[in-house]
Amino acid sequence: MPQYQAPMADFQFLMKDWLGLENHYSSLGMEDFDAELANEVVAQGAKFATDVVAPLNREGDEQGCTLKDGNVSTPEGFAAAYQEYVANGWNAMLGPVEYEGQGLPYTMAVPVHEMLNSANLSWRLTTMLTESAVLAVTRHATDELKDKYLSKMVTGEWTGTMNLTEPHAGTDLALLSTKAEPQDDGSYSITGNKIFITGGDHDWTSNVIHMVLARLPDAPKGVKGISLFLVPKFLLDDNNEPGERNALSVGSIEHKMGIKASPTCVMNYDGAKGWLVGEPNQGLACMFTMMNDARFQVGLQGLGAAEASFQGALTYARERLQSRAPQGVQQPDEKADAIVFQPDVARMLLTQKTLTEGCRAMSMMYAKYMDIEKNGDDDAKREANKVLQFLTPVCKAFMTDMGLEVTNLGIQVFGGHGYIREWGMEQLMRDVRIAQLYEGTNGIQALDLIGRKLTRDGGNMLEATYNAFGEFVSAMDDKESQSRAQALLDDWRAASADCLGMSPEDVAAAACDYLAYTAYSLLGVLWYSMADAAKRGDNATLAESKAKCSAFYEARILPRRDAHKVAFQSGAEKVLAVSGSEFDYL
């Protein structure tokens, strides 16, 4: 099984030459941070991901999680790795300083998170959701709840979860039925069942803090009647330490296609004590603080798996001898040439590389705008928020679709060996498949993009996103490439504006193709920009590679956008034409 290596050269290029973190931090008044510190943080994160977390991936998949006497155990070494993670402060990277966090910029944290996903997606999941829970508590909980719970969640002494889904209520949370009864002491009694709860229980920490959606007795029907509650596994004693066990339990562990080392639990709440987070009946708005963060983080899962698969495929293609290359003998001292010289294998590897590096650039751009939203002036924050809202469903859906495509290609490069467990390629594909489903399926993300973020918004977020990508185009030196990038961006803007007058059924039918069209278009702009910026850097090999990869993307990947454009502009008529027995002729 190929050993994962952190793509530090690409990160260094993106941070120094492409994003210009030195100027980025200075423009936001972030005097405590600079590019040198960012490079050191990412380098140390790379070391932890490769040396500590990655070696547990294969064994974790083999062992899985177990439930015994109501307690969940994770694979050997997982808990110890988590303790090292917490001890070295990685869990606290983004946490608020006033609650023992480090308050690091997102542009430092996002590369570390990608690498953790490449190293071991199952292991990363629990820490990811803790960070999302920290956000919800930080923004919506009372000071009393923050004082009791937040510091220990920030440091990682306790982990957090997200409890939305019920057996009968997934995407349609209006059907949610978990109940919350107010108690005389100001708490609430939570009763109901939740499924698919990542990190619902484990052997890593002394407490697990569940963020649970439930309904108050007098709540309005539908999603307007949902509230959010903080429900700890163990109630706190007078010293703010875990004491009596709360009235909640793990019903079972889900048996899954992938991420087998991540404890996905069925959670039963039997009058468990919880506390309201945010205002009554405003729980969905509070939970979206978690969900939007988690959706981007899930996009990073697709990116992480893609990078790991590309590395494995490239290593194998360089070593595997098979036939002679059609362009002539490449390794005369060998009995055959390595398959890396076969045009079709090169096509697969370059598809992996350009999609992966393009999505990495988008993730770092997203991180830049998270920095601005957090630290900019009021006008900059508002514009950054628009960009982030528009790009969130794109990052979640496209990066995870891309993750599946790239891991599928990784298996294909290996041929029959890719289908065998010992090489590790099939695990990457199994693990990443869930990323297209949870935190809102990719179909839901597409509907969110074209419905809420484009047509319902009237184009405001579209315009902010156009301007954001336009800044990268304006910074380019090569006039010909700049012209192509601008034309690509303008075409996307015009086609997007045409969607504003679509009927509801046409919008719904167009959603997935519009999201793909958007993603391929914007990645094209980023590839032109990266190739241009790489010329100004000091890594000649990387600059040559970026130029050639940009040309490959333009010739071989970018044409996909044209097919998606034709499809999303064709309307809903043919999509809805087949109905009833016409599907199966019965």
Coordinates of C-alpha atoms in Angstrom, one line a residue:
M1 CA 0.0 0.0 0.0
P2 CA 1.6 3.3 -1.1
Q3 CA 2.6 5.6 1.8
Y4 CA 0.8 9.0 1.8
Q5 CA 3.1 12.0 1.5
A6 CA 1.8 15.5 2.2
P7 CA 1.8 17.7 -1.0
M8 CA 3.8 20.4 0.7
A9 CA 5.2 21.9 -2.5
D10 CA 1.7 22.6 -3.8
F11 CA 0.6 24.0 -0.5
Q12 CA 3.7 26.3 -0.3
F13 CA 3.0 27.5 -3.8
L14 CA -0.7 28.2 -3.1
M15 CA 0.1 30.0 0.2
K16 CA 3.1 32.1 -0.9
D17 CA 2.9 32.6 -4.7
W18 CA -0.8 32.3 -5.4
L19 CA -2.7 33.6 -2.4
G20 CA 0.1 35.8 -1.1
L21 CA -0.6 35.1 2.5
E22 CA 1.8 37.8 3.7
N23 CA -0.2 40.5 2.1
H24 CA -3.5 38.8 3.0
Y25 CA -2.8 38.8 6.7
S26 CA -1.4 42.3 6.6
S27 CA -4.5 43.6 4.8
L28 CA -6.8 42.1 7.5
G29 CA -4.7 43.6 10.4
M30 CA -3.6 40.1 11.5
E31 CA -0.2 41.2 12.8
D32 CA 0.4 37.9 14.7
F33 CA 0.4 35.8 11.5
D34 CA 2.7 35.6 8.5
A35 CA 3.5 33.3 5.6
E36 CA 6.5 31.8 7.5
L37 CA 4.2 30.8 10.4
A38 CA 1.6 29.4 8.0
N39 CA 4.3 27.2 6.4
E40 CA 5.5 25.9 9.7
V41 CA 2.0 25.1 10.9
V42 CA 1.2 23.2 7.7
A43 CA 4.6 21.4 7.8
Q44 CA 4.0 20.2 11.3
G45 CA 0.4 19.2 10.4
A46 CA 1.9 17.2 7.5
K47 CA 4.2 15.4 9.9
F48 CA 1.3 14.5 12.2
A49 CA -0.9 13.3 9.4
T50 CA 1.8 11.2 7.7
D51 CA 3.6 9.8 10.8
V52 CA 0.7 9.3 13.3
V53 CA -2.7 9.1 11.5
A54 CA -1.9 7.6 8.1
P55 CA -0.4 4.3 9.5
L56 CA -3.7 3.6 11.3
N57 CA -5.9 3.8 8.2
R58 CA -5.6 0.2 6.8
E59 CA -5.8 -1.4 10.3
G60 CA -8.7 0.8 11.3
D61 CA -10.7 -0.3 8.2
E62 CA -9.9 -4.0 9.0
Q63 CA -10.9 -3.7 12.7
G64 CA -13.9 -1.4 12.6
C65 CA -15.7 -0.3 15.8
T66 CA -17.4 -2.4 18.4
L67 CA -20.3 -1.9 20.8
K68 CA -20.2 -3.8 24.1
D69 CA -22.2 -3.1 27.2
G70 CA -23.4 0.2 25.8
N71 CA -19.9 1.5 25.1
V72 CA -18.2 1.9 21.7
S73 CA -14.6 1.0 21.1
T74 CA -12.6 2.4 18.1
P75 CA -9.8 0.5 16.4
E76 CA -6.4 0.1 18.1
G77 CA -4.3 3.2 18.1
F78 CA -7.1 5.7 17.3
A79 CA -7.6 7.0 20.8
A80 CA -3.9 7.3 21.4
A81 CA -3.5 9.3 18.2
Y82 CA -6.4 11.6 19.3
Q83 CA -4.7 12.2 22.6
E84 CA -1.5 13.2 20.8
Y85 CA -3.6 15.4 18.5
V86 CA -5.1 17.2 21.4
A87 CA -1.9 17.5 23.4
N88 CA -0.2 19.2 20.5
G89 CA -3.1 21.7 20.2
W90 CA -4.4 20.7 16.7
N91 CA -8.0 20.5 17.9
A92 CA -7.8 24.1 19.2
M93 CA -6.5 25.7 15.9
L94 CA -9.7 27.5 15.0
G95 CA -11.2 27.9 18.5
P96 CA -11.9 31.3 20.1
V97 CA -8.9 32.5 22.1
E98 CA -11.1 33.4 25.1
Y99 CA -12.0 29.7 25.4
E100 CA -8.5 28.3 25.1
G101 CA -8.4 28.3 21.3
Q102 CA -5.6 29.5 19.1
G103 CA -7.7 31.6 16.7
L104 CA -5.5 30.6 13.7
P105 CA -6.5 31.8 10.2
Y106 CA -8.5 29.3 8.1
T107 CA -5.8 29.5 5.5
M108 CA -3.5 27.7 8.0
A109 CA -6.0 25.2 9.2
V110 CA -7.6 24.1 5.9
P111 CA -4.4 22.5 4.6
V112 CA -4.0 20.5 7.8
H113 CA -7.6 19.3 7.6
E114 CA -7.1 18.2 4.0
M115 CA -4.0 16.2 4.9
L116 CA -5.8 14.5 7.8
N117 CA -8.6 13.4 5.4
S118 CA -6.0 12.0 3.0
A119 CA -4.3 10.2 5.8
N120 CA -7.3 8.6 7.5
L121 CA -10.8 9.8 6.7
S122 CA -12.5 7.7 9.4
W123 CA -10.2 9.2 12.1
R124 CA -10.7 12.8 11.0
L125 CA -14.5 12.6 11.1
T126 CA -14.9 12.9 14.9
T127 CA -12.5 15.9 15.2
M128 CA -14.3 17.6 12.2
L129 CA -17.7 17.5 13.8
T130 CA -16.3 18.7 17.1
E131 CA -15.1 21.8 15.4
S132 CA -18.5 22.3 13.8
A133 CA -20.2 21.9 17.3
V134 CA -17.8 24.5 18.7
L135 CA -19.0 27.0 16.1
A136 CA -22.6 26.4 17.1
V137 CA -22.0 26.8 20.8
T138 CA -19.8 29.8 20.2
R139 CA -22.3 31.7 18.1
H140 CA -25.6 30.7 19.7
A141 CA -25.3 29.3 23.3
T142 CA -25.7 31.3 26.5
D143 CA -22.6 32.5 28.4
E144 CA -23.5 29.9 31.1
L145 CA -23.3 27.0 28.6
K146 CA -20.2 28.4 27.0
D147 CA -18.5 28.6 30.4
K148 CA -19.3 25.0 31.2
Y149 CA -18.7 23.3 27.9
L150 CA -16.8 25.4 25.3
S151 CA -13.2 25.4 26.6
K152 CA -13.2 21.6 26.9
M153 CA -14.7 21.2 23.4
V154 CA -12.2 23.6 21.9
T155 CA -9.2 21.9 23.4
G156 CA -10.6 18.5 22.5
E157 CA -11.0 17.2 26.1
W158 CA -14.6 16.6 25.0
T159 CA -15.9 15.9 21.5
G160 CA -19.1 17.1 19.9
T161 CA -21.7 15.6 17.5
M162 CA -24.5 16.7 15.2
N163 CA -27.9 14.9 15.8
L164 CA -30.4 15.7 12.9
T165 CA -31.5 12.6 11.1
E166 CA -34.2 10.3 12.3
P167 CA -35.4 7.0 10.8
H168 CA -38.3 8.8 9.1
A169 CA -36.8 12.3 8.7
G170 CA -33.6 12.9 6.6
T171 CA -33.6 15.7 4.1
D172 CA -37.1 16.7 5.2
L173 CA -36.5 17.9 8.7
A174 CA -40.1 19.1 8.9
L175 CA -40.9 15.4 9.8
L176 CA -38.6 15.5 12.8
S177 CA -40.4 14.1 15.9
T178 CA -37.8 14.1 18.8
K179 CA -39.5 15.9 21.7
A180 CA -38.1 18.4 24.3
E181 CA -40.1 18.9 27.4
P182 CA -39.3 22.0 29.6
Q183 CA -38.2 21.2 33.2
D184 CA -38.5 23.3 36.4
D185 CA -34.7 23.8 36.6
G186 CA -34.5 25.4 33.1
S187 CA -33.4 22.3 31.4
Y188 CA -35.3 20.1 28.9
S189 CA -36.1 16.4 28.8
I190 CA -35.2 15.1 25.4
T191 CA -36.9 12.0 24.0
G192 CA -36.4 10.4 20.6
N193 CA -34.2 8.5 18.2
K194 CA -31.5 9.7 16.0
I195 CA -29.6 7.7 13.3
F196 CA -26.3 8.1 11.4
I197 CA -24.6 10.0 14.3
T198 CA -20.9 10.2 13.6
G199 CA -18.9 9.9 16.8
G200 CA -22.1 9.3 18.8
D201 CA -19.9 7.3 21.3
H202 CA -16.3 6.3 21.4
D203 CA -13.3 5.7 23.8
W204 CA -11.4 8.9 23.1
T205 CA -12.7 11.3 25.7
S206 CA -14.5 11.5 29.1
N207 CA -17.6 13.2 27.6
V208 CA -19.4 13.6 24.3
I209 CA -21.5 16.7 23.8
H210 CA -24.5 16.1 21.5
M211 CA -26.1 18.9 19.6
V212 CA -29.7 17.6 19.1
L213 CA -32.6 19.0 17.1
A214 CA -36.0 18.5 18.8
R215 CA -39.5 20.0 19.1
L216 CA -40.9 22.0 22.1
P217 CA -44.5 21.1 23.1
D218 CA -46.0 24.2 21.6
A219 CA -43.8 24.4 18.5
P220 CA -45.2 25.3 15.1
K221 CA -45.4 22.6 12.6
G222 CA -42.6 22.1 10.0
V223 CA -39.1 23.4 10.1
K224 CA -40.1 26.6 11.9
G225 CA -40.8 24.5 15.0
I226 CA -37.4 23.0 15.5
S227 CA -35.1 23.9 18.4
L228 CA -31.5 23.0 19.2
F229 CA -30.3 21.5 22.4
L230 CA -27.0 20.7 24.0
V231 CA -27.2 17.2 25.5
P232 CA -24.0 15.8 27.2
K233 CA -23.3 12.0 27.6
F234 CA -22.5 12.7 31.2
L235 CA -24.0 15.4 33.3
L236 CA -21.6 17.7 35.0
D237 CA -20.9 17.7 38.7
D238 CA -20.2 20.7 41.0
N239 CA -16.6 20.8 39.7
N240 CA -17.7 20.9 36.1
E241 CA -16.5 17.4 35.5
P242 CA -18.4 14.4 34.1
G243 CA -20.6 12.8 36.7
E244 CA -23.9 11.0 36.4
R245 CA -24.6 9.4 33.0
N246 CA -27.4 11.1 31.1
A247 CA -30.5 9.2 29.9
L248 CA -29.1 8.4 26.5
S249 CA -27.6 5.3 24.9
V250 CA -26.2 3.8 21.7
G251 CA -28.8 1.5 20.1
S252 CA -26.4 0.1 17.6
I253 CA -23.4 0.9 15.3
E254 CA -24.2 1.1 11.6
H255 CA -22.5 -1.4 9.3
K256 CA -21.3 0.6 6.4
M257 CA -19.7 0.4 2.9
G258 CA -16.8 2.5 4.1
I259 CA -15.5 4.7 6.9
K260 CA -15.7 1.5 9.0
A261 CA -13.4 2.9 11.7
S262 CA -15.7 5.8 12.3
P263 CA -18.4 5.0 14.9
T264 CA -21.7 5.8 13.2
C265 CA -24.3 5.4 15.9
V266 CA -28.0 5.0 16.4
M267 CA -28.7 7.2 19.5
N268 CA -31.6 6.8 21.8
Y269 CA -32.7 9.7 24.0
D270 CA -35.0 8.6 26.9
G271 CA -35.7 11.8 28.8
A272 CA -32.1 12.9 28.6
K273 CA -31.4 16.3 30.2
G274 CA -30.5 19.0 27.7
W275 CA -30.2 22.8 27.4
L276 CA -31.6 25.1 24.8
V277 CA -29.0 26.6 22.4
G278 CA -30.3 29.8 20.7
E279 CA -33.9 30.9 20.7
P280 CA -36.9 28.5 20.8
N281 CA -38.0 27.3 17.4
Q282 CA -34.8 28.7 15.8
G283 CA -32.8 25.5 16.0
L284 CA -32.5 24.9 12.3
A285 CA -30.8 28.3 11.8
C286 CA -28.5 27.5 14.7
M287 CA -27.7 24.1 13.3
F288 CA -26.9 25.6 9.9
T289 CA -23.9 27.2 11.6
M290 CA -22.7 23.6 12.0
M291 CA -23.9 22.3 8.7
N292 CA -22.4 24.9 6.5
D293 CA -19.0 24.4 8.2
A294 CA -19.4 20.6 7.9
R295 CA -20.4 20.8 4.2
F296 CA -17.1 22.5 3.4
Q297 CA -15.3 20.1 5.6
V298 CA -17.0 17.2 3.7
G299 CA -15.7 18.7 0.5
L300 CA -12.2 18.5 1.9
Q301 CA -12.9 14.8 2.5
G302 CA -13.4 14.3 -1.2
L303 CA -10.2 16.3 -1.9
G304 CA -8.2 14.4 0.7
A305 CA -9.2 11.0 -0.7
A306 CA -8.5 12.2 -4.3
E307 CA -4.9 13.2 -3.3
A308 CA -4.2 9.9 -1.6
S309 CA -5.6 8.0 -4.7
F310 CA -3.5 10.1 -7.1
Q311 CA -0.4 9.4 -5.1
G312 CA -1.0 5.7 -5.1
A313 CA -1.8 5.5 -8.8
L314 CA 1.3 7.6 -9.7
T315 CA 3.6 5.4 -7.7
Y316 CA 2.2 2.3 -9.2
A317 CA 2.2 3.6 -12.8
R318 CA 5.9 4.5 -12.4
E319 CA 6.8 1.0 -11.2
R320 CA 4.5 -1.3 -13.2
L321 CA 6.2 -2.5 -16.4
Q322 CA 3.8 -3.5 -19.2
S323 CA 4.4 -3.5 -23.0
R324 CA 6.1 -0.7 -24.9
A325 CA 4.8 2.8 -25.2
P326 CA 3.2 3.6 -28.6
Q327 CA 5.4 6.7 -28.9
G328 CA 8.5 4.6 -28.8
V329 CA 10.7 2.7 -26.3
Q330 CA 11.0 4.7 -23.1
Q331 CA 13.1 2.4 -20.9
P332 CA 15.5 0.4 -23.1
D333 CA 17.2 -1.3 -20.2
E334 CA 13.9 -2.8 -19.1
K335 CA 11.9 -5.7 -20.6
A336 CA 8.9 -3.3 -21.0
D337 CA 8.1 0.4 -20.3
A338 CA 6.3 1.6 -17.2
I339 CA 2.6 2.2 -17.8
V340 CA 3.1 5.8 -16.8
F341 CA 4.2 6.3 -20.5
Q342 CA 1.0 4.8 -21.9
P343 CA -1.2 7.7 -23.2
D344 CA -4.3 6.4 -21.6
V345 CA -2.7 6.0 -18.2
A346 CA -1.2 9.5 -18.5
R347 CA -4.8 10.7 -19.3
M348 CA -6.1 9.1 -16.1
L349 CA -3.3 10.5 -14.0
L350 CA -3.6 14.0 -15.4
T351 CA -7.4 13.9 -14.8
Q352 CA -6.7 13.0 -11.2
K353 CA -4.0 15.6 -10.8
T354 CA -5.9 18.5 -12.5
L355 CA -9.1 17.9 -10.6
T356 CA -7.4 17.4 -7.3
E357 CA -5.1 20.5 -7.6
G358 CA -8.0 22.6 -9.0
C359 CA -10.1 21.7 -6.0
R360 CA -7.3 22.4 -3.6
A361 CA -7.0 25.9 -5.0
M362 CA -10.7 26.4 -4.6
S363 CA -10.5 25.2 -1.0
M364 CA -7.7 27.6 -0.3
M365 CA -9.7 30.4 -1.9
Y366 CA -12.6 29.5 0.3
A367 CA -10.3 29.6 3.3
K368 CA -9.1 33.1 2.3
Y369 CA -12.7 34.3 2.3
M370 CA -13.4 32.7 5.7
D371 CA -10.5 34.7 7.0
I372 CA -12.0 37.9 5.5
E373 CA -15.5 37.1 6.9
K374 CA -13.9 36.7 10.4
N375 CA -11.4 39.5 10.4
G376 CA -12.3 42.1 7.7
D377 CA -14.2 45.3 8.0
D378 CA -18.0 45.3 7.8
D379 CA -18.2 45.7 4.1
A380 CA -15.6 43.1 3.4
K381 CA -17.3 40.7 5.8
R382 CA -20.7 41.1 4.0
E383 CA -19.1 40.4 0.6
A384 CA -17.1 37.5 1.9
N385 CA -20.2 36.0 3.3
K386 CA -21.9 36.1 -0.1
V387 CA -19.0 34.4 -1.7
L388 CA -18.9 31.7 1.0
Q389 CA -22.6 31.0 0.8
F390 CA -22.4 30.6 -3.0
L391 CA -19.4 28.4 -2.9
T392 CA -20.4 26.1 0.0
P393 CA -22.7 23.8 -2.1
V394 CA -20.1 23.9 -4.9
C395 CA -17.3 22.8 -2.6
K396 CA -19.4 20.1 -0.9
A397 CA -20.9 18.6 -4.0
F398 CA -18.2 19.0 -6.7
M399 CA -15.3 18.1 -4.5
T400 CA -17.0 14.9 -3.3
D401 CA -18.1 14.0 -6.9
M402 CA -14.6 14.6 -7.9
G403 CA -13.3 12.5 -5.0
L404 CA -15.3 9.5 -6.3
E405 CA -14.2 10.0 -9.9
V406 CA -10.5 10.3 -8.9
T407 CA -10.5 7.3 -6.6
N408 CA -12.3 5.3 -9.3
L409 CA -9.5 6.2 -11.7
G410 CA -7.0 5.2 -9.1
I411 CA -8.4 1.7 -9.1
Q412 CA -8.4 1.7 -12.9
V413 CA -4.7 2.6 -13.1
F414 CA -3.9 -0.4 -10.9
G415 CA -6.0 -2.7 -13.1
G416 CA -7.0 -5.9 -11.3
H417 CA -4.6 -5.0 -8.4
G418 CA -6.8 -2.0 -7.7
Y419 CA -9.7 -4.3 -6.8
I420 CA -7.6 -6.1 -4.2
R421 CA -7.6 -4.9 -0.6
E422 CA -3.8 -5.0 -0.1
W423 CA -3.2 -2.0 -2.3
G424 CA -5.5 0.3 -0.4
M425 CA -7.1 1.9 -3.5
E426 CA -10.5 0.2 -3.1
Q427 CA -10.7 1.5 0.5
L428 CA -10.3 5.1 -0.6
M429 CA -13.2 4.7 -3.0
R430 CA -15.4 3.0 -0.4
D431 CA -14.6 5.6 2.2
V432 CA -15.2 8.6 0.0
R433 CA -18.6 7.4 -1.3
I434 CA -20.4 8.6 1.8
A435 CA -19.2 12.1 1.3
Q436 CA -21.7 12.5 -1.6
L437 CA -24.5 11.6 0.8
Y438 CA -24.1 13.1 4.3
E439 CA -24.5 16.8 5.2
G440 CA -27.1 17.0 2.5
T441 CA -26.9 14.8 -0.6
N442 CA -25.2 16.4 -3.6
G443 CA -28.6 16.7 -5.3
I444 CA -29.7 18.8 -2.3
Q445 CA -26.5 20.9 -2.6
A446 CA -27.3 21.5 -6.3
L447 CA -30.8 22.6 -5.5
D448 CA -29.5 24.9 -2.8
L449 CA -27.0 26.5 -5.2
I450 CA -29.5 27.2 -8.0
G451 CA -32.5 27.7 -5.8
R452 CA -31.4 29.6 -2.7
K453 CA -28.0 31.0 -3.7
L454 CA -28.8 32.0 -7.2
T455 CA -32.5 32.5 -8.2
R456 CA -34.0 33.3 -4.9
D457 CA -31.1 35.6 -4.0
G458 CA -31.6 37.6 -7.3
G459 CA -28.0 37.3 -8.3
N460 CA -26.3 39.2 -5.4
M461 CA -24.2 36.2 -4.4
L462 CA -23.5 35.5 -8.0
E463 CA -22.1 39.0 -8.5
A464 CA -19.9 38.8 -5.3
T465 CA -18.5 35.5 -6.5
Y466 CA -17.9 36.8 -10.0
N467 CA -15.9 39.7 -8.4
A468 CA -14.0 37.4 -6.2
F469 CA -12.8 35.3 -9.1
G470 CA -12.3 38.4 -11.1
E471 CA -9.6 39.5 -8.7
F472 CA -7.5 36.4 -9.6
V473 CA -8.0 37.2 -13.3
S474 CA -6.9 40.8 -12.9
A475 CA -3.7 39.8 -11.1
M476 CA -2.5 37.7 -14.1
D477 CA 0.4 38.8 -16.2
D478 CA 0.0 36.7 -19.3
K479 CA -2.5 38.7 -21.4
E480 CA -3.6 35.8 -23.6
S481 CA -4.4 33.6 -20.6
Q482 CA -6.0 36.5 -18.8
S483 CA -8.3 37.0 -21.8
R484 CA -9.3 33.3 -21.8
A485 CA -9.9 33.3 -18.1
Q486 CA -12.0 36.5 -18.3
A487 CA -14.1 35.1 -21.2
L488 CA -14.7 31.9 -19.2
L489 CA -15.8 33.9 -16.2
D490 CA -18.0 36.2 -18.2
D491 CA -19.7 33.2 -20.0
W492 CA -20.4 31.6 -16.6
R493 CA -21.9 34.9 -15.2
A494 CA -24.2 35.3 -18.3
A495 CA -25.4 31.7 -18.3
S496 CA -26.0 32.0 -14.5
A497 CA -28.0 35.2 -14.9
D498 CA -30.2 33.4 -17.5
C499 CA -31.3 31.0 -14.8
L500 CA -33.0 33.9 -12.8
G501 CA -36.1 33.7 -15.0
M502 CA -36.5 29.9 -15.0
S503 CA -39.7 28.3 -13.7
P504 CA -39.4 26.2 -10.5
E505 CA -39.5 22.9 -12.4
D506 CA -36.8 24.0 -14.8
V507 CA -34.7 25.2 -11.9
A508 CA -35.0 21.8 -10.2
A509 CA -34.2 19.9 -13.4
A510 CA -31.2 22.1 -14.1
A511 CA -29.7 22.0 -10.6
C512 CA -27.1 19.2 -10.9
D513 CA -25.9 20.2 -14.3
Y514 CA -25.7 23.9 -13.3
L515 CA -23.6 23.0 -10.3
A516 CA -21.2 21.0 -12.5
Y517 CA -21.1 23.7 -15.1
T518 CA -20.3 26.2 -12.4
A519 CA -17.5 24.1 -10.9
Y520 CA -15.8 23.3 -14.1
S521 CA -15.9 26.9 -15.2
L522 CA -14.5 28.3 -11.9
L523 CA -11.8 25.6 -11.7
G524 CA -10.9 26.7 -15.2
V525 CA -10.4 30.3 -14.1
L526 CA -8.3 29.0 -11.1
W527 CA -6.1 26.9 -13.4
Y528 CA -5.3 29.9 -15.7
S529 CA -4.5 31.9 -12.5
M530 CA -2.3 29.2 -11.0
A531 CA -0.3 28.7 -14.2
D532 CA 0.3 32.4 -14.4
A533 CA 1.3 32.8 -10.7
A534 CA 3.6 29.8 -10.9
K535 CA 5.8 31.6 -13.5
R536 CA 6.6 34.2 -10.8
G537 CA 7.6 31.6 -8.2
D538 CA 11.0 30.0 -7.5
N539 CA 10.0 26.4 -8.2
A540 CA 10.8 25.8 -11.9
T541 CA 9.5 22.2 -12.0
L542 CA 6.2 23.2 -10.4
A543 CA 5.8 26.1 -12.8
E544 CA 6.3 23.8 -15.8
S545 CA 3.9 21.3 -14.4
K546 CA 1.2 23.9 -13.6
A547 CA 1.5 25.3 -17.2
K548 CA 1.1 21.8 -18.8
C549 CA -1.7 20.8 -16.4
S550 CA -3.5 24.0 -17.1
A551 CA -3.3 23.2 -20.8
F552 CA -4.5 19.6 -20.2
Y553 CA -7.5 20.9 -18.1
E554 CA -8.4 23.4 -20.9
A555 CA -8.3 20.7 -23.6
R556 CA -9.6 17.6 -21.8
I557 CA -11.6 18.6 -18.7
L558 CA -13.0 22.1 -19.4
P559 CA -15.1 20.8 -22.4
R560 CA -17.3 19.0 -19.9
R561 CA -18.8 22.3 -18.9
D562 CA -20.3 22.7 -22.4
A563 CA -22.3 19.5 -22.1
H564 CA -23.5 20.5 -18.7
K565 CA -24.5 23.9 -20.0
V566 CA -26.6 22.4 -22.8
A567 CA -28.2 20.0 -20.4
F568 CA -29.2 22.6 -17.7
Q569 CA -30.5 25.0 -20.4
S570 CA -32.8 22.2 -22.0
G571 CA -35.6 22.6 -19.4
A572 CA -37.6 20.1 -17.4
E573 CA -39.9 18.8 -20.1
K574 CA -37.9 15.7 -21.1
V575 CA -36.9 15.0 -17.5
L576 CA -40.6 14.8 -16.4
A577 CA -41.9 13.2 -19.6
V578 CA -41.5 9.6 -18.4
S579 CA -43.9 8.7 -15.6
G580 CA -45.8 5.8 -14.0
S581 CA -45.4 2.4 -15.8
E582 CA -43.3 4.1 -18.5
F583 CA -40.3 3.6 -16.2
D584 CA -40.5 -0.2 -16.1
Y585 CA -43.2 -1.2 -18.6
L586 CA -45.3 -2.9 -16.0

